[in-house]
XYZ file of C-alpha atoms in Angstrom:
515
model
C -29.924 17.256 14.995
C -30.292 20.001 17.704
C -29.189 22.997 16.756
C -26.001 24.530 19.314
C -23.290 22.457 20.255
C -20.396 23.446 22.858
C -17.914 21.330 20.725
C -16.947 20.997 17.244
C -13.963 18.070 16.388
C -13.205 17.425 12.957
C -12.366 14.136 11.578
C -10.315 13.720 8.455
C -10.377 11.139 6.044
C -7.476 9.313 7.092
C -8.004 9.495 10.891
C -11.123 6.624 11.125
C -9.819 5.447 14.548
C -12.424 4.009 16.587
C -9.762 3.104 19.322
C -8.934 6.851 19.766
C -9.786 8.100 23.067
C -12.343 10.866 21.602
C -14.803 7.790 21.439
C -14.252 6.749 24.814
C -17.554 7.856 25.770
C -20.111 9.837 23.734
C -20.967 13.616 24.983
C -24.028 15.576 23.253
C -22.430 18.792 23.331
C -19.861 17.353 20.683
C -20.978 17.198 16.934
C -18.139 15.411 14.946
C -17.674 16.290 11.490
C -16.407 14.743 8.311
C -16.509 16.045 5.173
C -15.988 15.420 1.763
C -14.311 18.396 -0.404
C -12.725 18.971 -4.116
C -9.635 20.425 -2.741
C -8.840 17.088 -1.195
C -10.267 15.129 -4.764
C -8.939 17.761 -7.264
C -5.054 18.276 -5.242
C -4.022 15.135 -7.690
C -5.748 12.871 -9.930
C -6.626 10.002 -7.701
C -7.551 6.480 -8.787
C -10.970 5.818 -8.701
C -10.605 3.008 -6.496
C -8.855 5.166 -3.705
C -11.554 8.008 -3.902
C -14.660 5.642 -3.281
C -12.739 3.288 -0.852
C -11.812 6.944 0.867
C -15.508 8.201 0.847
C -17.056 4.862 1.827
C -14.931 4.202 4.943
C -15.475 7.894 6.182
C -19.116 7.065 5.659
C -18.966 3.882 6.974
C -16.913 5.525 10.553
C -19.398 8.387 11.143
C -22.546 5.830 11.088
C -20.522 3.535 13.439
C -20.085 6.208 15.942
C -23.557 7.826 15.285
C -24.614 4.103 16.167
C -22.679 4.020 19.950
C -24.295 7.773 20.785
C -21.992 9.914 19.018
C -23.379 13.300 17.566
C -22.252 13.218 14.129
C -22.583 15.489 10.689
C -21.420 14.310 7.230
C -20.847 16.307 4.667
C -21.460 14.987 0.969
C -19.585 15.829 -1.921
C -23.089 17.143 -3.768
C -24.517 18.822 -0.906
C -26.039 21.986 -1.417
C -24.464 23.472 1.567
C -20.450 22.612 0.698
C -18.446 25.043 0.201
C -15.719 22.118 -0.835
C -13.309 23.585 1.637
C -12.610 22.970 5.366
C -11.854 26.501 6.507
C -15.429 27.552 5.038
C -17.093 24.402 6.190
C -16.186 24.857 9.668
C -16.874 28.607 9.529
C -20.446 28.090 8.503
C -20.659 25.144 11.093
C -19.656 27.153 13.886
C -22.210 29.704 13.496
C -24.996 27.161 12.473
C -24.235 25.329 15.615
C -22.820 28.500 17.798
C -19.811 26.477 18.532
C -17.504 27.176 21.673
C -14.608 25.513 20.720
C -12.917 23.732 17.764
C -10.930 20.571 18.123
C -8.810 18.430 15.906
C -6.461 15.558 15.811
C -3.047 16.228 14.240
C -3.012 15.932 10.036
C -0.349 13.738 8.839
C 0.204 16.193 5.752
C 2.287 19.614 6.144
C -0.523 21.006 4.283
C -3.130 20.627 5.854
C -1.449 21.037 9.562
C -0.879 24.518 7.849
C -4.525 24.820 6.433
C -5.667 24.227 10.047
C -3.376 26.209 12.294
C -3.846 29.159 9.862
C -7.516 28.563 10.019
C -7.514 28.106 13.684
C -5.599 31.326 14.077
C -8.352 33.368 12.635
C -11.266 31.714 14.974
C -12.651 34.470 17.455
C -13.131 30.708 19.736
C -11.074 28.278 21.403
C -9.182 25.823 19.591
C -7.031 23.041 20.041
C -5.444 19.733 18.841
C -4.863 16.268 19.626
C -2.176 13.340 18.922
C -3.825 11.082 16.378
C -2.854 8.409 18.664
C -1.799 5.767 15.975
C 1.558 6.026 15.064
C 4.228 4.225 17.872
C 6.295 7.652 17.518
C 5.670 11.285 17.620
C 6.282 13.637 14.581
C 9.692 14.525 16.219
C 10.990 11.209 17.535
C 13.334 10.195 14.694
C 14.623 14.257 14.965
C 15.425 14.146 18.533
C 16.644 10.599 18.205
C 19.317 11.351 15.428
C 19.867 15.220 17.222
C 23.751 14.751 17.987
C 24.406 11.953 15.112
C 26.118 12.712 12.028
C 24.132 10.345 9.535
C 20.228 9.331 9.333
C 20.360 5.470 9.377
C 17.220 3.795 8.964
C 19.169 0.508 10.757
C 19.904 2.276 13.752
C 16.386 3.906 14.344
C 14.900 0.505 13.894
C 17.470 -1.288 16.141
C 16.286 1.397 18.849
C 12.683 0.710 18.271
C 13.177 -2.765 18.499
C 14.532 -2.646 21.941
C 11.873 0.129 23.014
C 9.226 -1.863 22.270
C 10.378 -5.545 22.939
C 9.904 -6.791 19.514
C 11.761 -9.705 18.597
C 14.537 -8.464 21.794
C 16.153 -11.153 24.450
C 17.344 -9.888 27.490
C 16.365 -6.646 27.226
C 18.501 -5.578 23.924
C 19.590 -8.647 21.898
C 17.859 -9.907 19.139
C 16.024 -12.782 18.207
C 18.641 -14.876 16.859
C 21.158 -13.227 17.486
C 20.636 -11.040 13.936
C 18.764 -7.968 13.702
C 18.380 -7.950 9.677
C 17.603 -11.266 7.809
C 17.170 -8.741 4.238
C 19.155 -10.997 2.619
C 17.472 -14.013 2.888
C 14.580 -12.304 1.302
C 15.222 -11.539 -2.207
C 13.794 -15.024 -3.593
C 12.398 -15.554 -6.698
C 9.157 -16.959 -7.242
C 9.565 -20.740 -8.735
C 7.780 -21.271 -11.869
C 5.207 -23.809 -10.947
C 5.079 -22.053 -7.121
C 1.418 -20.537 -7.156
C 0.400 -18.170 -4.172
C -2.386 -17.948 -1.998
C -5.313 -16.270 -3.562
C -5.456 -12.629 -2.205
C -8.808 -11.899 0.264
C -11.011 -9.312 -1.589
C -14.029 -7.719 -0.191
C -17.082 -7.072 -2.310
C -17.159 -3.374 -1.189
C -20.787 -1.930 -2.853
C -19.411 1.766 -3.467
C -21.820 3.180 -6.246
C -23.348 5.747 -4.238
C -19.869 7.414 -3.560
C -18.756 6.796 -7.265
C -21.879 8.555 -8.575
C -21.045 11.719 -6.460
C -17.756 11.593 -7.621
C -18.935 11.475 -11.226
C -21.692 14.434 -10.328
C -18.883 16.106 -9.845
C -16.831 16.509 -12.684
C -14.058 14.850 -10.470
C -10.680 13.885 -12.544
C -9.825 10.511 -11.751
C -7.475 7.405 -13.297
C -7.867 3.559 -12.973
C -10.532 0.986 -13.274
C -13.050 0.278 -10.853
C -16.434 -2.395 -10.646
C -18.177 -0.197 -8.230
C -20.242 -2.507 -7.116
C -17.177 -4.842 -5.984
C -14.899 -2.502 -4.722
C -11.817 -5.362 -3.301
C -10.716 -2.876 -0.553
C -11.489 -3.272 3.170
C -13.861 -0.160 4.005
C -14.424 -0.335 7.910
C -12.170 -1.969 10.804
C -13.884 -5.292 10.742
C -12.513 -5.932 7.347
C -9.566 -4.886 8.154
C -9.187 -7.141 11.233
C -10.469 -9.916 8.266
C -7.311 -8.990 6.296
C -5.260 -8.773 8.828
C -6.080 -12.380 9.995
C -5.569 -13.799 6.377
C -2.149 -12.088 6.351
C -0.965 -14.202 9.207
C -2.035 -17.347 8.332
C -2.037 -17.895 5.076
C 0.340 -15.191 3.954
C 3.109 -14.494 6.989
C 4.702 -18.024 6.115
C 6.514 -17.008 2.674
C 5.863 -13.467 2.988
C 9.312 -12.598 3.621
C 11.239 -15.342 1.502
C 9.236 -13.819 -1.907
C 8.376 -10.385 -0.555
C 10.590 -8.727 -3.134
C 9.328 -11.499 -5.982
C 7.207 -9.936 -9.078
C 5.542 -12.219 -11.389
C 3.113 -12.151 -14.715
C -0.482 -12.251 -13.044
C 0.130 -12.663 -9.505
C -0.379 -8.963 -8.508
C -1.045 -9.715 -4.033
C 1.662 -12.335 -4.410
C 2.382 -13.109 -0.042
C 1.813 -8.871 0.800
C -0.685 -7.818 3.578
C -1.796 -5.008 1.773
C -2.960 -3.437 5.042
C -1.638 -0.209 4.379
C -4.894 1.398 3.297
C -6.208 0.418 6.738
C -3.495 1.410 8.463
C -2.822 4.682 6.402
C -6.719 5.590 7.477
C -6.606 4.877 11.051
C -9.171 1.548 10.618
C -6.431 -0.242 11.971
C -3.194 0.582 13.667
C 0.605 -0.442 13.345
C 0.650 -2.293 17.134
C -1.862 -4.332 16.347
C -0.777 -5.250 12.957
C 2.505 -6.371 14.752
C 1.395 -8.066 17.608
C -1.017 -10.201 15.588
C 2.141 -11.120 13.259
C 4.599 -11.601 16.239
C 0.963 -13.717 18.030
C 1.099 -15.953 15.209
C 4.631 -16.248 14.662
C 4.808 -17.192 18.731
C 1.974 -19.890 17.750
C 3.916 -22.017 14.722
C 7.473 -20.965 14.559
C 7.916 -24.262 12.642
C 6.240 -22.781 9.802
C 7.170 -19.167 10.060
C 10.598 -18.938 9.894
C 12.289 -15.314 11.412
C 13.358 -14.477 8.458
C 9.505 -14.075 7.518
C 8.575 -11.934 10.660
C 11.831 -9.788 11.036
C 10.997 -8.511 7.214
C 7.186 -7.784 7.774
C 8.277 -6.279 11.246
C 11.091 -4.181 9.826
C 8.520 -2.810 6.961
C 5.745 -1.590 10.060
C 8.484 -0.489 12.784
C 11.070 0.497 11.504
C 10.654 1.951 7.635
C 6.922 3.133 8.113
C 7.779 4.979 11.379
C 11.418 6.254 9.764
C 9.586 7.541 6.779
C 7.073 9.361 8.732
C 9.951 11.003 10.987
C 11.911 11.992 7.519
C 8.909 13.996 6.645
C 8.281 15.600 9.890
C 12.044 16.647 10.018
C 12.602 18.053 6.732
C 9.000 19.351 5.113
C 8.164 21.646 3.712
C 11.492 21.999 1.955
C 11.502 18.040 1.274
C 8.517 18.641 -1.309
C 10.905 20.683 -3.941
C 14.674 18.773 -3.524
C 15.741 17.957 -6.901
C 19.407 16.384 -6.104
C 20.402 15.485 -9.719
C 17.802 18.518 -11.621
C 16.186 16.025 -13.423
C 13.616 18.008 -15.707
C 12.043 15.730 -18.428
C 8.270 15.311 -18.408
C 6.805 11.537 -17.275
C 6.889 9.676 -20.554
C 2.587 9.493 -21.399
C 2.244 5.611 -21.379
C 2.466 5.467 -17.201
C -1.057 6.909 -17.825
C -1.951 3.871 -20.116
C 0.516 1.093 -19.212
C 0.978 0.999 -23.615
C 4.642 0.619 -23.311
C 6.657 -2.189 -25.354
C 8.612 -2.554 -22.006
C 7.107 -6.029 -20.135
C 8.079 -4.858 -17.092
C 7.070 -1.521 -17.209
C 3.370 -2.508 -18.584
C 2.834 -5.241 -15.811
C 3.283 -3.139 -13.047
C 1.448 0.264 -14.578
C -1.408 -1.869 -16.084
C -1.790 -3.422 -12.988
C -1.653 -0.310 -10.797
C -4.220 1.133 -12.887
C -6.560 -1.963 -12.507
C -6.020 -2.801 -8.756
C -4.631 0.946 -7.226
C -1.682 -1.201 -5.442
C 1.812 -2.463 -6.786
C 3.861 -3.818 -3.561
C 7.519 -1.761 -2.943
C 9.479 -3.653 -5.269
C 7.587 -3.207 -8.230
C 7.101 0.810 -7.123
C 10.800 1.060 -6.322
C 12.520 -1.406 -8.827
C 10.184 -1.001 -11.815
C 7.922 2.238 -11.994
C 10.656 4.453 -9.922
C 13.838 2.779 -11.173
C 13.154 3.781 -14.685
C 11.826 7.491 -13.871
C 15.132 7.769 -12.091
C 17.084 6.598 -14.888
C 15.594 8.740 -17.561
C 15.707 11.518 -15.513
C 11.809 12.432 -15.001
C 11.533 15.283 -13.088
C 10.388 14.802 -9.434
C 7.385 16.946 -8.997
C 5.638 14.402 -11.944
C 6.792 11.405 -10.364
C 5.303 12.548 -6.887
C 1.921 13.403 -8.874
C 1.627 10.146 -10.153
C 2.330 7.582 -7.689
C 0.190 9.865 -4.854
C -2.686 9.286 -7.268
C -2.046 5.763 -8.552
C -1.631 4.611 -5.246
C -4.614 3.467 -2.736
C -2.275 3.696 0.418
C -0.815 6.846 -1.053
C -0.982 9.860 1.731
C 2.233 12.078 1.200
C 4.068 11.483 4.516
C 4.295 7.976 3.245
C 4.413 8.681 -0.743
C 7.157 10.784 -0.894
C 9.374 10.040 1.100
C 9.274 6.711 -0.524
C 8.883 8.241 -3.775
C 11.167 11.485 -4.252
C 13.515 10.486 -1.238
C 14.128 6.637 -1.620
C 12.748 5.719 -4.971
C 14.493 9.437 -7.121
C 17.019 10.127 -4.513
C 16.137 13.699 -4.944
C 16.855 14.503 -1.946
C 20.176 13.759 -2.241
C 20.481 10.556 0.545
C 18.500 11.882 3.617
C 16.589 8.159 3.165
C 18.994 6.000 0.925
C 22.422 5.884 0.936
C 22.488 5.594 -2.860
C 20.263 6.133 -5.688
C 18.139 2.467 -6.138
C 19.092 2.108 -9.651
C 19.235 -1.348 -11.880
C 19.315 -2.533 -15.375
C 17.416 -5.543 -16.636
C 20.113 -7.982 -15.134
C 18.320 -7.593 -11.725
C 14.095 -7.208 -12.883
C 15.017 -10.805 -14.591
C 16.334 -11.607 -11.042
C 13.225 -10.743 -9.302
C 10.428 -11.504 -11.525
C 9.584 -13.426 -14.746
C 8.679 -9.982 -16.632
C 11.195 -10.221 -19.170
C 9.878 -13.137 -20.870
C 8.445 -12.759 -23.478
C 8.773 -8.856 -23.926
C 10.458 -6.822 -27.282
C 13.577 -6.025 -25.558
C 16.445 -8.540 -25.517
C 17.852 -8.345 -21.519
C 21.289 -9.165 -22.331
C 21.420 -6.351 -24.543
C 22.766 -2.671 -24.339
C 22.979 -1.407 -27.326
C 20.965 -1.742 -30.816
C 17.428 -1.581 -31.205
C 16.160 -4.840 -29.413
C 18.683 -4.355 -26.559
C 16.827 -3.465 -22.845
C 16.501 0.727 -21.874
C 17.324 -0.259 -18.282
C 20.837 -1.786 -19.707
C 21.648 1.691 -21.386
C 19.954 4.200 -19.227
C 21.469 2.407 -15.912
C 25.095 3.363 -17.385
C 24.208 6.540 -18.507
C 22.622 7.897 -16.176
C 25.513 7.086 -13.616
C 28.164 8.528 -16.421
C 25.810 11.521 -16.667
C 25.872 12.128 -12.532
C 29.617 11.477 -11.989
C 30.716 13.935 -10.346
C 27.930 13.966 -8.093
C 27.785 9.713 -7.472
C 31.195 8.808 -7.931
C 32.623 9.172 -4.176
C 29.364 6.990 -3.002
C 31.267 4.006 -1.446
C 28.154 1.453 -2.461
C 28.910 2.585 -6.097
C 32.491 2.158 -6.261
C 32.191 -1.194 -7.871
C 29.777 -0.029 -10.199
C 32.230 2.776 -11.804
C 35.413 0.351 -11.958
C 33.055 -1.742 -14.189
C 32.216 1.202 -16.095
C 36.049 2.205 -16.709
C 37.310 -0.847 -17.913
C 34.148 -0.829 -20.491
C 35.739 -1.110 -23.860
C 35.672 2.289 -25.043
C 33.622 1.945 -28.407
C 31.033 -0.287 -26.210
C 30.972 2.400 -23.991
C 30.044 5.197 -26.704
C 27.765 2.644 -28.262
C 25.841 2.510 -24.941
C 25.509 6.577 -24.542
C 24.475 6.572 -28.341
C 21.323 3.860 -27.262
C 21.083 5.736 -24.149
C 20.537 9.059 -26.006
C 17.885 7.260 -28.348
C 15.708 6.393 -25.647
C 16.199 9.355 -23.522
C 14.883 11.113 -26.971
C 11.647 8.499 -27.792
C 10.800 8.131 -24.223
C 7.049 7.816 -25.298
C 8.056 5.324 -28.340
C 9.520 2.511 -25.667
């Protein structure tokens, strides 16, 4: 490596986009830099999965770019020279290299925009950044689109993006169909003798970065076989997964997309959104292949099937990333209802007598995914019934999670799944007893807790905690339109029913660690 440079860019984990117009053509007064630091492993305690599968596809994007004539450093977790910050990385770099200018491309976490704009300000060179050139919106679309509108609908943004972008649009601004939504055609059960595809794993060799994280006295959670690491590392596999998705998955993806079940943890999901959370892949391709093979066999993908995936990629990811954009960095403390108990210590173990509750932790921990109903309906639903406070709930699911950056986490997490912020993303807290997990999956066979139960020892937490915790945030809940229904039933509860379900509550709100 020669030893001055006009040009330094920096490359973040989660920016591994070949098809960004950096790499248009290669320049040797540009070194490009990625580097591996403890204040992005130590922030949270990340699976182990998502900290090699992070480490081996930043390793895996600077050798593909060294390989088409790119000048390229990385910087290893155990090298000497690490500082295990940016700021000081890129300090020392610049003088190594006598660097002219600094370039980036736009974080998608308020943090670390901060971290670089405040280190930026301090350079005695030129700076300046660049669009990540991934998402289809900027960070202040969904503000300027909802500027002179009362509420933040999630329906209306999409609608708008639909028609923008000609997906699934006739004439210019009707929809396929004549329906924009098909939602409620996809909240199917799985049948009991139905069995899925078998997901598409990759036999991702990943010891070398597990070893440095060992080295390094880095915290982590989960399982791993480093040696078969299931994750798509680079865009190829990726493009792989991508492919499988359509075919074999896109058919019944939408009819069972909200479906949990006992062993079936991929179920008809894409689980593309590690590659398309790092950049390997982007969200316009991702739709175009669906809507490509949806065009190709419409006789076996129904629309109901491609609206939902669509509406998931278009319209929620893109409204999610606009929420943050708009309302960070005050988003990150909102605590709506002041919910203040500590996470109950069994979602670090999945040892919880509750079925549901151990299928979907036990299986996070082993495969560093659950799909959105399990995270919302499941993990969430029950933190947001007992009342966990917000700040643990965002700790754990941004570790647990492969796909888990925080644009993405939490706003999902401490806007839609804790309604802490008080209905920026949901119109009402996403709250359920056991009635509608019994719906959705088959987790309630054979587990300790009787479902039809509220009170006594055997009878289901959900059934208790759902009531009290919507007694306990009346006056805060009760003028929600979408829970009218739900406080009529509530008032016409039997009185002595209704004490005996506050009494169960009270127990489990007490033992959290002993359910």
């Amino acid at each position: 490596m020669k030893q001055k440079y006009q040009i330094l860019r920096l490359i973040l984990g989660d920016q591994l986009n070949l098809k960004h117009s950096w790499f248009l053509n290669a320049d040797p007064a540009i070194l490009y830099v990625m580097m591996e630091v403890k204040t992005e492993t130590d922030y949270v305690w990340h699976h182990i999965q998502k900290a090699c599968a992070f480490f081996a596809a930043m390793e895996n994007f600077t050798e593909t770019i060294s390989n088409k004539g790119f000048e390229t450093l990385y910087l290893h977790l155990d090298h000497p020279d690490n500082r295990q910050n940016f700021s000081d990385n890129l300090n020392d770099l610049i003088k190594k290299y006598q660097i002219e200018e600094f370039q980036y491309q736009l974080p998608d976490e308020y943090r670390l925009d901060q971290e670089l704009k405040g280190f930026c300000s301090g350079l005695n060179i030129s700076s300046c950044s660049f669009d990540s050139e991934h998402f289809y919106t900027t960070r202040t679309a969904l503000a300027d689109f909802f500027a002179d509108r009362k509420e933040i609908i999630m329906e209306s943004f999409y609608r708008a993006m639909r028609i923008k972008h000609h997906v699934l649009i006739h004439h210019d601004h009707d929809p396929e169909a004549g329906k924009w939504n098909f939602d409620a055609e996809n909240r199917k059960k799985l049948p009991k003798n139905h069995k899925p595809n078998p997901p598409l794993l990759f036999d991702n060799d990943v010891r070398q970065p597990y070893e440095r994280l060992l080295k390094a006295g880095v915290k982590t959670i989960g399982k791993i076989e480093p040696e078969y690491l299931q994750w798509p590392v680079n865009r190829k596999q990726s493009l792989k997964l991508l492919h499988y998705f359509c075919e074999n998955c896109l058919p019944l993806f939408g009819t069972f997309q909200d479906a949990m079940q006992t062993n079936e943890w991929a179920l008809y999901h894409s689980r593309l959104s590690f590659s398309m959370n790092t950049k390997l892949i982007s969200p316009v391709e991702v739709v175009n292949a669906a809507l490509a093979t949806w065009e190709k066999d419409k006789k076996s993908i129904t629309l109901n099937q491609i609206e939902g995936f669509i509406r998931q990629i278009l319209g929620w990811r893109e409204y999610m990333r606009g929420i943050y954009w708009m309302k960070m960095p005050e988003f990150e403390s909102l605590n709506y209802f002041n919910h203040q108990t500590k996470l109950p210590a069994w979602y670090w173990t999945g040892k919880t007598h509750m079925n549901c509750l151990k299928q979907a932790i036990s299986q996070s921990f082993h495969h560093a995914y659950a799909h959105h109903i399990q995270r919302l309906m499941i993990t969430g639903n029950f933190a947001l019934l007992a009342g966990i406070n917000p700040d643990e709930v965002d700790f754990w699911y941004l570790g647990i999670y492969i796909d888990a950056i925080q644009w993405v986490e939490i706003t999902n997490t401490r806007g839609m799944s804790q309604y802490a912020d008080g209905g920026i993303t949901g119109s009402k807290p996403y709250t359920a007893s056991a009635n509608y997990i019994h719906k959705m999956s088959n987790y309630c066979e054979g587990c300790k807790y009787d479902r039809n139960d509220k009170v006594g020892d055997n009878a289901c937490p959900f059934n208790s905690l759902y009531w009290d915790f919507h007694d306990r945030h009346r006056d805060k809940l009760q003028h929600n339109h979408r829970l009218s229904m739900v406080y009529r039933l509530w008032d016409k509860m039997n009185p002595e029913l209704k004490s005996a379900v506050l009494k169960r509550a009270n127990y489990c709100l007490t033992n959290l660690d002993k359910l």
